[in-house]
């Protein structure tokens, strides 16, 4: 609405200027759209008809559009990225399989070593028991008792007339000697063990 200071002519000039600006904005928007659309005005009438009739020609025309070419480039780029990621994953997968194989081998080796360690530990404990001083003392006591039993058997055989005097003397003396040696060893070992026990060892 014109103000008091504006003449009808000034008002008409403003309206014309506004229409001109609107036309210019429409032209700019059309130019922006034209940048993304193929320029059909450069085609001949025959080419336009061919676009309508020939799907292959139409597809080629679309493929030459800058927008389509840009999309194809982006698609190719993404496909290359996917292929690279796939190759990396495949490479890591092979490495993971190798690590699993090594872990399995190490586990098998560790299990074998553990079993051998258990066997050696059992042997060690058995030998420790066998060569323990107290165990040796008990074995000497048993051996001396067996030698004494042999002496008694030799005497019984002689009294029953199963062996002669010479055989009796030989066997009896041998068994008595073994018994005496074992008793002496057992006694010495017992004395040593008592001394160690008093010393708190």
CSV table of C-alpha atoms in Angstrom, one decimal:
chain,number,residue,atom,x,y,z
A,1,UNK,CA,0.0,0.0,0.0
A,2,UNK,CA,1.6,3.4,-1.0
A,3,UNK,CA,2.6,5.7,1.7
A,4,UNK,CA,1.8,9.4,1.9
A,5,UNK,CA,5.3,10.3,0.6
A,6,UNK,CA,5.2,7.9,-2.5
A,7,UNK,CA,3.6,8.9,-5.7
A,8,UNK,CA,1.6,6.4,-7.8
A,9,UNK,CA,4.5,6.3,-10.2
A,10,UNK,CA,7.0,5.3,-7.5
A,11,UNK,CA,4.7,2.6,-6.3
A,12,UNK,CA,4.3,1.2,-9.8
A,13,UNK,CA,8.1,1.2,-10.2
A,14,UNK,CA,8.5,-0.8,-6.9
A,15,UNK,CA,6.0,-3.4,-8.0
A,16,UNK,CA,7.8,-3.8,-11.4
A,17,UNK,CA,11.1,-4.2,-9.5
A,18,UNK,CA,9.6,-6.9,-7.3
A,19,UNK,CA,8.3,-8.8,-10.3
A,20,UNK,CA,11.7,-8.6,-11.9
A,21,UNK,CA,13.4,-10.0,-8.8
A,22,UNK,CA,10.9,-12.9,-8.6
A,23,UNK,CA,11.6,-13.6,-12.3
A,24,UNK,CA,15.3,-13.6,-11.7
A,25,UNK,CA,14.9,-16.0,-8.7
A,26,UNK,CA,12.9,-18.3,-10.9
A,27,UNK,CA,15.6,-18.2,-13.6
A,28,UNK,CA,18.3,-18.9,-11.0
A,29,UNK,CA,16.4,-21.9,-9.7
A,30,UNK,CA,15.8,-23.1,-13.2
A,31,UNK,CA,19.6,-22.8,-13.9
A,32,UNK,CA,20.4,-24.9,-10.8
A,33,UNK,CA,18.0,-27.5,-12.0
A,34,UNK,CA,19.4,-27.3,-15.5
A,35,UNK,CA,22.8,-28.1,-14.1
A,36,UNK,CA,21.6,-31.5,-13.0
A,37,UNK,CA,19.4,-32.2,-16.0
A,38,UNK,CA,20.5,-33.0,-19.5
A,39,UNK,CA,20.3,-30.2,-22.1
A,40,UNK,CA,17.6,-31.5,-24.4
A,41,UNK,CA,17.7,-28.3,-26.4
A,42,UNK,CA,20.9,-29.5,-28.0
A,43,UNK,CA,19.3,-32.6,-29.4
A,44,UNK,CA,17.8,-32.8,-32.8
A,45,UNK,CA,14.2,-33.8,-33.4
A,46,UNK,CA,15.3,-37.2,-34.6
A,47,UNK,CA,17.4,-37.7,-31.4
A,48,UNK,CA,14.4,-36.7,-29.2
A,49,UNK,CA,12.3,-39.2,-31.0
A,50,UNK,CA,15.0,-41.9,-30.7
A,51,UNK,CA,15.1,-41.1,-26.9
A,52,UNK,CA,11.4,-41.9,-26.8
A,53,UNK,CA,11.6,-45.1,-28.9
A,54,UNK,CA,15.0,-46.6,-28.2
A,55,UNK,CA,15.5,-47.8,-24.6
A,56,UNK,CA,19.2,-48.4,-25.2
A,57,UNK,CA,19.8,-44.9,-26.6
A,58,UNK,CA,17.8,-43.6,-23.7
A,59,UNK,CA,20.0,-45.5,-21.2
A,60,UNK,CA,23.2,-44.3,-22.9
A,61,UNK,CA,21.9,-40.7,-22.7
A,62,UNK,CA,21.1,-41.1,-19.0
A,63,UNK,CA,24.5,-42.6,-18.3
A,64,UNK,CA,26.2,-39.5,-19.8
A,65,UNK,CA,24.4,-37.2,-17.4
A,66,UNK,CA,26.8,-35.6,-14.9
A,67,UNK,CA,24.6,-36.5,-12.0
A,68,UNK,CA,24.5,-40.2,-13.0
A,69,UNK,CA,28.2,-40.2,-13.7
A,70,UNK,CA,28.8,-38.7,-10.2
A,71,UNK,CA,26.6,-41.4,-8.6
A,72,UNK,CA,28.4,-44.1,-10.5
A,73,UNK,CA,31.7,-42.8,-9.3
A,74,UNK,CA,30.5,-42.8,-5.7
A,75,UNK,CA,29.2,-46.3,-6.2
A,76,UNK,CA,32.5,-47.5,-7.6
A,77,UNK,CA,34.3,-45.8,-4.7
A,78,UNK,CA,32.1,-47.5,-2.2
A,79,UNK,CA,32.4,-50.9,-3.9
A,80,UNK,CA,36.2,-50.5,-3.8
A,81,UNK,CA,36.0,-49.7,-0.1
A,82,UNK,CA,33.9,-52.8,0.5
A,83,UNK,CA,36.3,-54.9,-1.5
A,84,UNK,CA,39.3,-53.6,0.6
A,85,UNK,CA,37.4,-54.2,3.8
A,86,UNK,CA,36.6,-57.7,2.6
A,87,UNK,CA,40.2,-58.5,1.7
A,88,UNK,CA,41.3,-57.1,5.1
A,89,UNK,CA,38.8,-59.3,6.9
A,90,UNK,CA,39.8,-62.3,4.9
A,91,UNK,CA,43.5,-61.7,5.7
A,92,UNK,CA,42.7,-61.3,9.4
A,93,UNK,CA,40.6,-64.4,9.3
A,94,UNK,CA,43.5,-66.4,7.9
A,95,UNK,CA,45.7,-64.9,10.6
A,96,UNK,CA,43.1,-65.8,13.3
A,97,UNK,CA,43.0,-69.4,12.0
A,98,UNK,CA,46.8,-69.6,12.2
A,99,UNK,CA,46.7,-68.2,15.8
A,100,UNK,CA,44.1,-70.8,16.7
A,101,UNK,CA,46.2,-73.6,15.3
A,102,UNK,CA,49.3,-72.4,17.2
A,103,UNK,CA,47.2,-72.1,20.4
A,104,UNK,CA,46.0,-75.7,19.9
A,105,UNK,CA,49.6,-76.9,19.3
A,106,UNK,CA,50.8,-75.1,22.4
A,107,UNK,CA,47.9,-76.5,24.4
A,108,UNK,CA,48.7,-80.1,23.3
A,109,UNK,CA,52.4,-79.6,24.1
A,110,UNK,CA,51.6,-78.1,27.5
A,111,UNK,CA,49.2,-81.0,28.2
A,112,UNK,CA,51.9,-83.5,27.3
A,113,UNK,CA,54.5,-81.7,29.4
A,114,UNK,CA,52.0,-81.7,32.3
A,115,UNK,CA,51.4,-85.4,32.1
A,116,UNK,CA,55.2,-86.1,32.0
A,117,UNK,CA,55.6,-83.8,35.0
A,118,UNK,CA,53.0,-85.7,36.9
A,119,UNK,CA,54.7,-89.0,36.1
A,120,UNK,CA,58.1,-87.7,37.1
A,121,UNK,CA,56.6,-86.3,40.3
A,122,UNK,CA,55.1,-89.6,41.2
A,123,UNK,CA,58.4,-91.4,40.5
A,124,UNK,CA,60.2,-88.8,42.7
A,125,UNK,CA,57.7,-89.2,45.5
A,126,UNK,CA,58.1,-93.0,45.3
A,127,UNK,CA,61.9,-92.8,45.3
A,128,UNK,CA,61.8,-90.3,48.1
A,129,UNK,CA,59.7,-92.8,50.2
A,130,UNK,CA,62.0,-95.6,49.2
A,131,UNK,CA,65.2,-93.7,50.2
A,132,UNK,CA,63.7,-92.0,53.2
A,133,UNK,CA,65.9,-92.8,56.3
A,134,UNK,CA,62.9,-94.1,58.3
A,135,UNK,CA,61.8,-96.3,55.5
A,136,UNK,CA,65.4,-97.7,55.1
A,137,UNK,CA,65.5,-98.4,58.8
A,138,UNK,CA,62.2,-100.3,58.5
A,139,UNK,CA,63.6,-102.3,55.6
A,140,UNK,CA,66.7,-103.2,57.6
A,141,UNK,CA,64.6,-104.4,60.5
A,142,UNK,CA,62.5,-106.6,58.1
A,143,UNK,CA,65.7,-108.0,56.4
A,144,UNK,CA,67.3,-108.8,59.8
A,145,UNK,CA,64.1,-110.5,60.9
A,146,UNK,CA,64.1,-112.5,57.7
A,147,UNK,CA,67.7,-113.5,58.3
A,148,UNK,CA,66.9,-114.6,61.9
A,149,UNK,CA,64.0,-116.7,60.5
A,150,UNK,CA,66.4,-118.3,58.0
A,151,UNK,CA,68.7,-119.2,61.0
A,152,UNK,CA,65.8,-120.8,62.8
A,153,UNK,CA,64.8,-122.8,59.7
A,154,UNK,CA,68.4,-124.1,59.2
A,155,UNK,CA,68.4,-125.2,62.9
A,156,UNK,CA,65.0,-127.0,62.4
A,157,UNK,CA,66.2,-128.7,59.3
A,158,UNK,CA,69.4,-129.9,61.0
A,159,UNK,CA,67.5,-131.2,64.0
A,160,UNK,CA,65.1,-133.0,61.7
A,161,UNK,CA,68.0,-134.6,59.9
A,162,UNK,CA,67.3,-132.9,56.6
A,163,UNK,CA,70.8,-131.5,56.3
A,164,UNK,CA,74.2,-132.6,57.5
A,165,UNK,CA,76.5,-130.8,60.0
A,166,UNK,CA,78.7,-129.1,57.4
A,167,UNK,CA,75.7,-127.8,55.4
A,168,UNK,CA,74.1,-126.6,58.6
A,169,UNK,CA,77.2,-124.7,59.7
A,170,UNK,CA,77.7,-123.0,56.3
A,171,UNK,CA,74.0,-121.9,55.9
A,172,UNK,CA,73.5,-121.0,59.6
A,173,UNK,CA,76.7,-118.9,59.7
A,174,UNK,CA,75.8,-117.1,56.5
A,175,UNK,CA,72.3,-116.2,57.7
A,176,UNK,CA,73.6,-115.2,61.1
A,177,UNK,CA,76.2,-112.9,59.6
A,178,UNK,CA,73.6,-111.3,57.3
A,179,UNK,CA,71.3,-110.8,60.3
A,180,UNK,CA,74.1,-109.3,62.4
A,181,UNK,CA,75.1,-106.8,59.6
A,182,UNK,CA,71.6,-105.7,59.0
A,183,UNK,CA,70.9,-105.2,62.7
A,184,UNK,CA,74.2,-103.2,63.0
A,185,UNK,CA,73.2,-100.9,60.1
A,186,UNK,CA,69.7,-100.5,61.5
A,187,UNK,CA,71.1,-99.6,64.9
A,188,UNK,CA,73.5,-97.0,63.4
A,189,UNK,CA,70.8,-95.5,61.3
A,190,UNK,CA,68.5,-95.4,64.3
A,191,UNK,CA,71.2,-93.6,66.3
A,192,UNK,CA,71.7,-91.0,63.5
A,193,UNK,CA,67.9,-90.4,63.2
A,194,UNK,CA,67.6,-89.9,66.9
A,195,UNK,CA,70.5,-87.4,66.8
A,196,UNK,CA,68.9,-85.5,64.0
A,197,UNK,CA,65.5,-85.5,65.8
A,198,UNK,CA,67.1,-84.1,68.9
A,199,UNK,CA,68.8,-81.4,66.8
A,200,UNK,CA,65.4,-80.5,65.4
A,201,UNK,CA,66.3,-81.4,61.8
